[in-house]
Amino acid sequence: MNRLWASLLLLLVAAEPSFAKNRHCMLRVHAQANPADTEVFSTSVRAKLSGKEVAIEKVARITENDVQGYYPYLLGNGQFGVLFQLDEHGRVALDALSVERRGGFLFVFIHGRAITELQIDKRVTDGQLYIPSGLTAADIQLMKRDFKLMGQKKRR
C-alpha cells in the first residue's frame, strides 16, 4: 500500500510542471549584492551606467509571475518603455527591496537581456515598476500575450 502511495506521489510531482502556466515574456529583477558574497549567492554583471563589474543576487526578487498588468509607451526611436503593475506578492517584494536596499541598484532583465538598472532612491509602496527605455516592439508583443493592458476594461 505504501508503494502505491509513493508511486502516485512520484507521478504527481513529475506531472506538476505540465500544469504550470506557459509564459512568453520573461522578466527578472535582481538586487545589487554585496561584492563579498560567494558565487553561490551572487554573480557579476557589467553595469550599463558605470561600465564597472557589479555583483547582483542570483535569485530574482521580482519575476513575470508577479506582474498583474502593463502599460507600454513608444519613445519615438523604435524603443519602448513600460510601466508594470505588480500583484500583491510583487508589491510587497518591491516595497521590501526599496526599504532594505535604499541607495543600491535594481537590475532589470527581459528575455535574458540587461534592459536597465534602477537606483533605489525612495520607498515604493504602489507596486509599480517603471522601465524607462530599452524595450523593442517584439518585447511588447510578447507582453501582450501574458499580461493585461492597464486601464483596459474587461470584455463582456
CSV table of N, CA and C in Angstrom, one decimal:
chain,number,residue,atom,x,y,z
A,1,MET,N,0.8,-1.2,0.0
A,1,MET,CA,0.0,0.0,0.0
A,1,MET,C,0.9,1.3,0.0
A,2,ASN,N,2.0,1.2,0.8
A,2,ASN,CA,2.9,2.4,0.8
A,2,ASN,C,3.5,2.6,-0.5
A,3,ARG,N,3.8,1.5,-1.2
A,3,ARG,CA,4.4,1.7,-2.6
A,3,ARG,C,3.5,2.3,-3.5
A,4,LEU,N,2.2,2.0,-3.4
A,4,LEU,CA,1.2,2.6,-4.3
A,4,LEU,C,1.1,4.1,-4.0
A,5,TRP,N,1.1,4.5,-2.8
A,5,TRP,CA,1.0,5.9,-2.4
A,5,TRP,C,2.3,6.7,-2.9
A,6,ALA,N,3.4,6.0,-2.7
A,6,ALA,CA,4.7,6.6,-3.2
A,6,ALA,C,4.7,6.8,-4.7
A,7,SER,N,4.2,5.8,-5.4
A,7,SER,CA,4.2,5.8,-6.8
A,7,SER,C,3.2,7.0,-7.3
A,8,LEU,N,2.1,7.1,-6.7
A,8,LEU,CA,1.2,8.2,-7.0
A,8,LEU,C,1.8,9.5,-6.7
A,9,LEU,N,2.5,9.7,-5.6
A,9,LEU,CA,3.1,10.9,-5.3
A,9,LEU,C,4.2,11.3,-6.3
A,10,LEU,N,5.0,10.3,-6.7
A,10,LEU,CA,6.0,10.5,-7.6
A,10,LEU,C,5.4,10.9,-9.0
A,11,LEU,N,4.3,10.3,-9.4
A,11,LEU,CA,3.7,10.6,-10.6
A,11,LEU,C,3.1,12.0,-10.6
A,12,LEU,N,2.6,12.4,-9.5
A,12,LEU,CA,2.0,13.8,-9.3
A,12,LEU,C,3.1,14.8,-9.4
A,13,VAL,N,4.3,14.6,-8.7
A,13,VAL,CA,5.4,15.5,-8.7
A,13,VAL,C,6.0,15.6,-10.1
A,14,ALA,N,6.1,14.5,-10.8
A,14,ALA,CA,6.6,14.5,-12.2
A,14,ALA,C,5.7,15.2,-13.2
A,15,ALA,N,4.4,15.2,-13.0
A,15,ALA,CA,3.5,15.8,-13.9
A,15,ALA,C,3.2,17.3,-13.5
A,16,GLU,N,3.6,17.7,-12.4
A,16,GLU,CA,3.3,19.1,-11.9
A,16,GLU,C,3.8,20.2,-12.9
A,17,PRO,N,5.0,20.1,-13.5
A,17,PRO,CA,5.4,21.2,-14.4
A,17,PRO,C,4.5,21.4,-15.6
A,18,SER,N,3.8,20.3,-16.0
A,18,SER,CA,2.9,20.4,-17.1
A,18,SER,C,1.6,21.3,-16.7
A,19,PHE,N,1.4,21.5,-15.5
A,19,PHE,CA,0.2,22.3,-15.0
A,19,PHE,C,0.6,23.7,-14.9
A,20,ALA,N,1.9,24.1,-15.0
A,20,ALA,CA,2.3,25.5,-14.9
A,20,ALA,C,1.9,26.3,-16.1
A,21,LYS,N,1.6,27.6,-15.9
A,21,LYS,CA,1.2,28.4,-17.0
A,21,LYS,C,2.4,28.7,-17.8
A,22,ASN,N,2.3,28.5,-19.1
A,22,ASN,CA,3.4,28.8,-20.0
A,22,ASN,C,3.5,30.2,-20.4
A,23,ARG,N,4.6,30.9,-20.0
A,23,ARG,CA,4.8,32.3,-20.2
A,23,ARG,C,5.6,32.6,-21.5
A,24,HIS,N,5.3,33.7,-22.1
A,24,HIS,CA,6.1,34.1,-23.3
A,24,HIS,C,7.1,35.2,-22.9
A,25,CYS,N,6.8,36.0,-22.0
A,25,CYS,CA,7.7,37.1,-21.6
A,25,CYS,C,8.4,36.8,-20.3
A,26,MET,N,9.7,36.9,-20.3
A,26,MET,CA,10.5,36.6,-19.1
A,26,MET,C,11.0,37.9,-18.5
A,27,LEU,N,10.7,38.2,-17.3
A,27,LEU,CA,11.1,39.4,-16.6
A,27,LEU,C,11.8,38.9,-15.3
A,28,ARG,N,13.0,39.5,-15.1
A,28,ARG,CA,13.8,39.2,-13.9
A,28,ARG,C,14.3,40.5,-13.3
A,29,VAL,N,14.1,40.8,-12.0
A,29,VAL,CA,14.6,41.9,-11.4
A,29,VAL,C,15.5,41.4,-10.2
A,30,HIS,N,16.8,41.8,-10.3
A,30,HIS,CA,17.8,41.3,-9.4
A,30,HIS,C,18.2,42.5,-8.6
A,31,ALA,N,18.5,42.3,-7.3
A,31,ALA,CA,19.0,43.4,-6.4
A,31,ALA,C,20.6,43.3,-6.5
A,32,GLN,N,21.2,44.5,-6.3
A,32,GLN,CA,22.6,44.6,-6.1
A,32,GLN,C,23.0,43.8,-4.9
A,33,ALA,N,24.1,43.0,-5.0
A,33,ALA,CA,24.5,42.2,-3.9
A,33,ALA,C,25.8,42.7,-3.3
A,34,ASN,N,26.2,42.2,-2.2
A,34,ASN,CA,27.4,42.5,-1.5
A,34,ASN,C,28.6,41.9,-2.3
A,35,PRO,N,29.6,42.7,-2.7
A,35,PRO,CA,30.7,42.1,-3.5
A,35,PRO,C,31.4,41.0,-2.8
A,36,ALA,N,31.3,40.9,-1.5
A,36,ALA,CA,32.0,39.9,-0.7
A,36,ALA,C,31.2,38.5,-0.7
A,37,ASP,N,30.0,38.6,-1.2
A,37,ASP,CA,29.2,37.3,-1.2
A,37,ASP,C,29.9,36.3,-2.1
A,38,THR,N,29.7,35.0,-1.8
A,38,THR,CA,30.3,34.0,-2.6
A,38,THR,C,29.6,33.8,-3.9
A,39,GLU,N,30.1,33.0,-4.8
A,39,GLU,CA,29.5,32.7,-6.1
A,39,GLU,C,28.2,31.9,-6.0
A,40,VAL,N,28.0,31.4,-4.8
A,40,VAL,CA,26.7,30.7,-4.6
A,40,VAL,C,25.5,31.6,-4.6
A,41,PHE,N,25.7,32.8,-4.0
A,41,PHE,CA,24.7,33.8,-3.8
A,41,PHE,C,24.6,34.9,-4.8
A,42,SER,N,25.8,35.2,-5.5
A,42,SER,CA,25.8,36.3,-6.4
A,42,SER,C,26.6,36.0,-7.6
A,43,THR,N,26.4,36.9,-8.6
A,43,THR,CA,27.1,36.8,-9.9
A,43,THR,C,27.5,38.2,-10.3
A,44,SER,N,28.4,38.3,-11.2
A,44,SER,CA,28.9,39.6,-11.6
A,44,SER,C,28.4,39.9,-13.0
A,45,VAL,N,27.9,41.2,-13.2
A,45,VAL,CA,27.5,41.7,-14.5
A,45,VAL,C,28.1,43.1,-14.7
A,46,ARG,N,28.2,43.5,-15.9
A,46,ARG,CA,28.7,44.8,-16.2
A,46,ARG,C,27.6,45.8,-16.2
A,47,ALA,N,27.7,46.8,-15.3
A,47,ALA,CA,26.7,47.9,-15.2
A,47,ALA,C,26.7,48.8,-16.4
A,48,LYS,N,25.5,49.1,-16.9
A,48,LYS,CA,25.4,49.9,-18.1
A,48,LYS,C,25.8,51.4,-17.8
A,49,LEU,N,25.4,51.9,-16.6
A,49,LEU,CA,25.7,53.3,-16.3
A,49,LEU,C,27.2,53.5,-16.0
A,50,SER,N,27.8,52.7,-15.2
A,50,SER,CA,29.2,53.0,-14.8
A,50,SER,C,30.2,52.2,-15.6
A,51,GLY,N,29.7,51.1,-16.2
A,51,GLY,CA,30.6,50.2,-17.0
A,51,GLY,C,31.5,49.3,-16.1
A,52,LYS,N,31.3,49.4,-14.8
A,52,LYS,CA,32.0,48.5,-13.9
A,52,LYS,C,31.3,47.2,-13.7
A,53,GLU,N,32.1,46.2,-13.2
A,53,GLU,CA,31.6,44.9,-12.8
A,53,GLU,C,30.9,45.1,-11.5
A,54,VAL,N,29.6,44.7,-11.4
A,54,VAL,CA,28.8,44.8,-10.2
A,54,VAL,C,28.3,43.4,-9.8
A,55,ALA,N,28.2,43.1,-8.5
A,55,ALA,CA,27.7,41.9,-8.0
A,55,ALA,C,26.2,42.0,-7.9
A,56,ILE,N,25.4,41.0,-8.4
A,56,ILE,CA,24.0,41.0,-8.3
A,56,ILE,C,23.6,39.7,-7.6
A,57,GLU,N,22.4,39.7,-7.0
A,57,GLU,CA,21.9,38.4,-6.4
A,57,GLU,C,21.6,37.4,-7.5
A,58,LYS,N,21.8,36.2,-7.3
A,58,LYS,CA,21.5,35.2,-8.3
A,58,LYS,C,20.0,34.9,-8.4
A,59,VAL,N,19.3,35.0,-7.3
A,59,VAL,CA,17.9,34.8,-7.3
A,59,VAL,C,17.1,36.1,-7.6
A,60,ALA,N,16.2,36.1,-8.5
A,60,ALA,CA,15.5,37.3,-8.9
A,60,ALA,C,14.5,37.6,-7.7
A,61,ARG,N,14.3,38.8,-7.4
A,61,ARG,CA,13.3,39.2,-6.4
A,61,ARG,C,11.9,39.4,-6.9
A,62,ILE,N,11.9,39.8,-8.2
A,62,ILE,CA,10.6,40.0,-8.9
A,62,ILE,C,10.7,39.3,-10.3
A,63,THR,N,9.6,38.6,-10.6
A,63,THR,CA,9.6,37.9,-11.9
A,63,THR,C,8.3,38.2,-12.6
A,64,GLU,N,8.1,37.6,-13.8
A,64,GLU,CA,6.9,37.8,-14.6
A,64,GLU,C,5.7,37.3,-13.9
A,65,ASN,N,5.9,36.4,-12.9
A,65,ASN,CA,4.7,35.8,-12.2
A,65,ASN,C,4.1,36.9,-11.2
A,66,ASP,N,4.9,37.9,-11.0
A,66,ASP,CA,4.4,39.0,-10.1
A,66,ASP,C,3.7,40.1,-10.8
A,67,VAL,N,3.7,40.1,-12.1
A,67,VAL,CA,3.1,41.2,-12.9
A,67,VAL,C,1.6,40.9,-13.1
A,68,GLN,N,0.8,42.0,-12.8
A,68,GLN,CA,-0.6,42.0,-12.9
A,68,GLN,C,-1.0,42.6,-14.2
A,69,GLY,N,-0.4,43.7,-14.6
A,69,GLY,CA,-0.7,44.4,-15.8
A,69,GLY,C,0.5,45.2,-16.3
A,70,TYR,N,0.4,45.8,-17.5
A,70,TYR,CA,1.5,46.6,-18.0
A,70,TYR,C,0.9,47.8,-18.9
A,71,TYR,N,1.7,48.8,-19.0
A,71,TYR,CA,1.3,49.9,-19.9
A,71,TYR,C,2.5,50.3,-20.7
A,72,PRO,N,2.6,50.0,-22.0
A,72,PRO,CA,3.8,50.4,-22.8
A,72,PRO,C,3.6,51.8,-23.4
A,73,TYR,N,4.7,52.4,-23.7
A,73,TYR,CA,4.7,53.7,-24.4
A,73,TYR,C,5.9,53.7,-25.4
A,74,LEU,N,5.7,54.4,-26.5
A,74,LEU,CA,6.7,54.5,-27.6
A,74,LEU,C,7.5,55.7,-27.3
A,75,LEU,N,8.9,55.5,-27.5
A,75,LEU,CA,9.8,56.6,-27.2
A,75,LEU,C,10.1,57.4,-28.5
A,76,GLY,N,9.8,56.9,-29.6
A,76,GLY,CA,10.0,57.6,-30.9
A,76,GLY,C,11.2,57.1,-31.7
A,77,ASN,N,12.1,56.4,-31.1
A,77,ASN,CA,13.3,56.0,-31.8
A,77,ASN,C,13.3,54.5,-31.9
A,78,GLY,N,12.1,53.9,-32.0
A,78,GLY,CA,12.0,52.4,-32.1
A,78,GLY,C,12.1,51.7,-30.8
A,79,GLN,N,12.3,52.4,-29.7
A,79,GLN,CA,12.3,51.8,-28.4
A,79,GLN,C,11.1,52.1,-27.7
A,80,PHE,N,10.8,51.2,-26.7
A,80,PHE,CA,9.6,51.4,-25.9
A,80,PHE,C,10.1,51.4,-24.4
A,81,GLY,N,9.2,52.0,-23.6
A,81,GLY,CA,9.3,51.9,-22.1
A,81,GLY,C,8.0,51.2,-21.7
A,82,VAL,N,8.0,50.8,-20.4
A,82,VAL,CA,6.8,50.2,-19.9
A,82,VAL,C,6.7,50.4,-18.4
A,83,LEU,N,5.4,50.4,-18.0
A,83,LEU,CA,5.1,50.5,-16.6
A,83,LEU,C,4.4,49.2,-16.2
A,84,PHE,N,5.0,48.5,-15.2
A,84,PHE,CA,4.4,47.2,-14.8
A,84,PHE,C,3.6,47.5,-13.5
A,85,GLN,N,2.4,46.9,-13.4
A,85,GLN,CA,1.7,46.9,-12.2
A,85,GLN,C,1.8,45.5,-11.6
A,86,LEU,N,2.4,45.5,-10.4
A,86,LEU,CA,2.7,44.2,-9.7
A,86,LEU,C,1.5,43.7,-8.9
A,87,ASP,N,1.4,42.4,-8.7
A,87,ASP,CA,0.3,41.8,-7.9
A,87,ASP,C,0.8,42.0,-6.4
A,88,GLU,N,0.0,41.5,-5.5
A,88,GLU,CA,0.3,41.7,-4.1
A,88,GLU,C,1.7,41.2,-3.7
A,89,HIS,N,2.0,40.0,-4.1
A,89,HIS,CA,3.4,39.5,-3.8
A,89,HIS,C,4.5,40.4,-4.4
A,90,GLY,N,4.3,40.8,-5.6
A,90,GLY,CA,5.3,41.7,-6.2
A,90,GLY,C,5.4,43.1,-5.5
A,91,ARG,N,4.2,43.6,-5.1
A,91,ARG,CA,4.2,44.9,-4.4
A,91,ARG,C,4.9,44.8,-3.1
A,92,VAL,N,4.7,43.7,-2.4
A,92,VAL,CA,5.4,43.6,-1.1
A,92,VAL,C,6.9,43.4,-1.3
A,93,ALA,N,7.3,42.6,-2.3
A,93,ALA,CA,8.7,42.4,-2.6
A,93,ALA,C,9.4,43.7,-3.0
A,94,LEU,N,8.7,44.5,-3.8
A,94,LEU,CA,9.3,45.8,-4.2
A,94,LEU,C,9.3,46.8,-3.1
A,95,ASP,N,8.3,46.8,-2.2
A,95,ASP,CA,8.3,47.6,-1.0
A,95,ASP,C,9.5,47.2,-0.1
A,96,ALA,N,9.7,45.9,0.1
A,96,ALA,CA,10.8,45.5,1.0
A,96,ALA,C,12.1,45.8,0.4
A,97,LEU,N,12.3,45.6,-0.9
A,97,LEU,CA,13.5,46.0,-1.6
A,97,LEU,C,13.8,47.5,-1.5
A,98,SER,N,12.8,48.3,-1.6
A,98,SER,CA,13.0,49.7,-1.6
A,98,SER,C,13.4,50.2,-0.2
A,99,VAL,N,13.1,49.5,0.8
A,99,VAL,CA,13.4,49.9,2.2
A,99,VAL,C,14.8,49.3,2.5
A,100,GLU,N,15.0,48.0,2.3
A,100,GLU,CA,16.3,47.4,2.8
A,100,GLU,C,17.5,47.7,1.9
A,101,ARG,N,17.3,48.0,0.6
A,101,ARG,CA,18.4,48.3,-0.3
A,101,ARG,C,18.4,49.7,-0.8
A,102,ARG,N,17.9,50.7,0.0
A,102,ARG,CA,17.9,52.1,-0.4
A,102,ARG,C,19.3,52.5,-0.7
A,103,GLY,N,19.5,53.2,-1.9
A,103,GLY,CA,20.8,53.7,-2.3
A,103,GLY,C,21.5,52.7,-3.3
A,104,GLY,N,21.0,51.5,-3.3
A,104,GLY,CA,21.5,50.4,-4.2
A,104,GLY,C,20.8,50.5,-5.5
A,105,PHE,N,21.1,49.4,-6.3
A,105,PHE,CA,20.5,49.4,-7.6
A,105,PHE,C,19.7,48.1,-7.8
A,106,LEU,N,18.7,48.2,-8.7
A,106,LEU,CA,18.0,47.0,-9.2
A,106,LEU,C,18.4,46.8,-10.6
A,107,PHE,N,18.6,45.6,-11.0
A,107,PHE,CA,19.0,45.3,-12.4
A,107,PHE,C,17.8,44.5,-13.1
A,108,VAL,N,17.3,45.1,-14.2
A,108,VAL,CA,16.1,44.5,-14.9
A,108,VAL,C,16.6,43.8,-16.1
A,109,PHE,N,16.2,42.5,-16.2
A,109,PHE,CA,16.4,41.7,-17.4
A,109,PHE,C,15.1,41.3,-18.0
A,110,ILE,N,15.0,41.4,-19.3
A,110,ILE,CA,13.9,40.9,-20.0
A,110,ILE,C,14.4,39.9,-21.1
A,111,HIS,N,13.9,38.7,-21.1
A,111,HIS,CA,14.4,37.6,-22.0
A,111,HIS,C,15.9,37.5,-21.9
A,112,GLY,N,16.4,37.6,-20.7
A,112,GLY,CA,17.9,37.4,-20.5
A,112,GLY,C,18.7,38.6,-20.9
A,113,ARG,N,18.1,39.6,-21.5
A,113,ARG,CA,18.9,40.8,-21.9
A,113,ARG,C,18.8,41.9,-20.8
A,114,ALA,N,20.0,42.5,-20.5
A,114,ALA,CA,20.0,43.5,-19.5
A,114,ALA,C,19.3,44.8,-20.1
A,115,ILE,N,18.2,45.2,-19.5
A,115,ILE,CA,17.5,46.3,-20.0
A,115,ILE,C,17.9,47.6,-19.4
A,116,THR,N,17.9,47.6,-18.0
A,116,THR,CA,18.3,48.9,-17.3
A,116,THR,C,18.6,48.5,-15.9
A,117,GLU,N,19.2,49.5,-15.3
A,117,GLU,CA,19.5,49.4,-13.8
A,117,GLU,C,18.8,50.7,-13.2
A,118,LEU,N,18.1,50.4,-12.1
A,118,LEU,CA,17.3,51.5,-11.4
A,118,LEU,C,17.9,51.7,-10.0
A,119,GLN,N,18.2,53.0,-9.7
A,119,GLN,CA,18.7,53.3,-8.4
A,119,GLN,C,17.5,53.4,-7.5
A,120,ILE,N,17.6,52.9,-6.3
A,120,ILE,CA,16.5,52.9,-5.3
A,120,ILE,C,16.8,54.2,-4.5
A,121,ASP,N,15.9,55.2,-4.7
A,121,ASP,CA,16.1,56.5,-4.0
A,121,ASP,C,15.0,56.8,-3.0
A,122,LYS,N,13.9,56.0,-3.1
A,122,LYS,CA,12.8,56.2,-2.1
A,122,LYS,C,12.0,55.0,-2.0
A,123,ARG,N,11.2,54.9,-1.0
A,123,ARG,CA,10.3,53.8,-0.7
A,123,ARG,C,9.2,53.7,-1.8
A,124,VAL,N,9.0,52.5,-2.3
A,124,VAL,CA,8.0,52.3,-3.4
A,124,VAL,C,6.9,51.4,-2.8
A,125,THR,N,5.7,52.0,-2.6
A,125,THR,CA,4.6,51.2,-1.9
A,125,THR,C,3.4,50.9,-2.9
A,126,ASP,N,3.5,51.5,-4.1
A,126,ASP,CA,2.3,51.4,-5.0
A,126,ASP,C,2.4,50.2,-5.9
A,127,GLY,N,3.5,49.4,-5.9
A,127,GLY,CA,3.6,48.2,-6.7
A,127,GLY,C,3.8,48.5,-8.1
A,128,GLN,N,4.3,49.6,-8.5
A,128,GLN,CA,4.5,49.9,-9.9
A,128,GLN,C,6.0,50.0,-10.2
A,129,LEU,N,6.4,49.3,-11.2
A,129,LEU,CA,7.8,49.2,-11.6
A,129,LEU,C,7.9,49.8,-13.0
A,130,TYR,N,8.7,50.9,-13.1
A,130,TYR,CA,8.8,51.7,-14.3
A,130,TYR,C,10.1,51.4,-15.0
A,131,ILE,N,10.0,51.0,-16.2
A,131,ILE,CA,11.2,50.7,-17.1
A,131,ILE,C,11.2,51.8,-18.1
A,132,PRO,N,12.1,52.8,-18.0
A,132,PRO,CA,12.1,54.0,-18.9
A,132,PRO,C,12.4,53.7,-20.4
A,133,SER,N,13.2,52.7,-20.7
A,133,SER,CA,13.5,52.5,-22.1
A,133,SER,C,14.2,51.2,-22.3
A,134,GLY,N,14.6,50.9,-23.5
A,134,GLY,CA,15.3,49.6,-23.8
A,134,GLY,C,14.6,48.5,-24.3
A,135,LEU,N,13.3,48.6,-24.4
A,135,LEU,CA,12.4,47.5,-24.9
A,135,LEU,C,12.2,47.7,-26.4
A,136,THR,N,12.0,46.6,-27.1
A,136,THR,CA,11.7,46.6,-28.5
A,136,THR,C,10.2,46.3,-28.8
A,137,ALA,N,9.8,46.4,-30.0
A,137,ALA,CA,8.4,46.1,-30.4
A,137,ALA,C,8.1,44.6,-30.1
A,138,ALA,N,9.1,43.8,-30.4
A,138,ALA,CA,8.9,42.4,-30.2
A,138,ALA,C,8.7,42.0,-28.7
A,139,ASP,N,9.4,42.8,-27.8
A,139,ASP,CA,9.2,42.6,-26.4
A,139,ASP,C,7.8,42.9,-26.0
A,140,ILE,N,7.2,44.0,-26.5
A,140,ILE,CA,5.9,44.5,-26.2
A,140,ILE,C,4.9,43.5,-26.7
A,141,GLN,N,5.1,42.9,-27.9
A,141,GLN,CA,4.2,41.9,-28.5
A,141,GLN,C,4.1,40.7,-27.6
A,142,LEU,N,5.2,40.2,-27.0
A,142,LEU,CA,5.2,39.1,-26.1
A,142,LEU,C,4.5,39.4,-24.8
A,143,MET,N,4.6,40.7,-24.3
A,143,MET,CA,3.9,41.1,-23.1
A,143,MET,C,2.4,41.0,-23.3
A,144,LYS,N,2.0,41.3,-24.5
A,144,LYS,CA,0.5,41.3,-24.8
A,144,LYS,C,0.0,39.9,-24.6
A,145,ARG,N,0.8,38.9,-24.8
A,145,ARG,CA,0.3,37.5,-24.7
A,145,ARG,C,0.2,37.1,-23.3
A,146,ASP,N,0.9,37.7,-22.4
A,146,ASP,CA,0.9,37.3,-21.0
A,146,ASP,C,0.2,38.2,-20.0
A,147,PHE,N,0.2,39.5,-20.2
A,147,PHE,CA,-0.3,40.5,-19.3
A,147,PHE,C,-1.4,41.3,-19.8
A,148,LYS,N,-2.3,41.7,-18.9
A,148,LYS,CA,-3.4,42.6,-19.4
A,148,LYS,C,-2.9,44.0,-19.4
A,149,LEU,N,-3.4,44.8,-20.4
A,149,LEU,CA,-3.1,46.2,-20.5
A,149,LEU,C,-3.8,47.0,-19.4
A,150,MET,N,-3.0,47.8,-18.7
A,150,MET,CA,-3.5,48.6,-17.6
A,150,MET,C,-4.6,49.6,-18.1
A,151,GLY,N,-5.7,49.7,-17.4
A,151,GLY,CA,-6.7,50.6,-17.8
A,151,GLY,C,-7.7,50.1,-18.8
A,152,GLN,N,-7.5,48.9,-19.2
A,152,GLN,CA,-8.4,48.2,-20.2
A,152,GLN,C,-9.5,47.6,-19.5
A,153,LYS,N,-10.7,47.8,-19.9
A,153,LYS,CA,-11.9,47.2,-19.3
A,153,LYS,C,-12.1,45.8,-19.8
A,154,LYS,N,-12.7,45.0,-18.9
A,154,LYS,CA,-13.0,43.6,-19.3
A,154,LYS,C,-14.1,43.6,-20.4
A,155,ARG,N,-13.9,42.7,-21.3
A,155,ARG,CA,-14.9,42.5,-22.4
A,155,ARG,C,-16.1,41.7,-21.8
A,156,ARG,N,-17.3,41.9,-22.3
A,156,ARG,CA,-18.4,41.2,-21.8
A,156,ARG,C,-18.8,40.1,-22.8
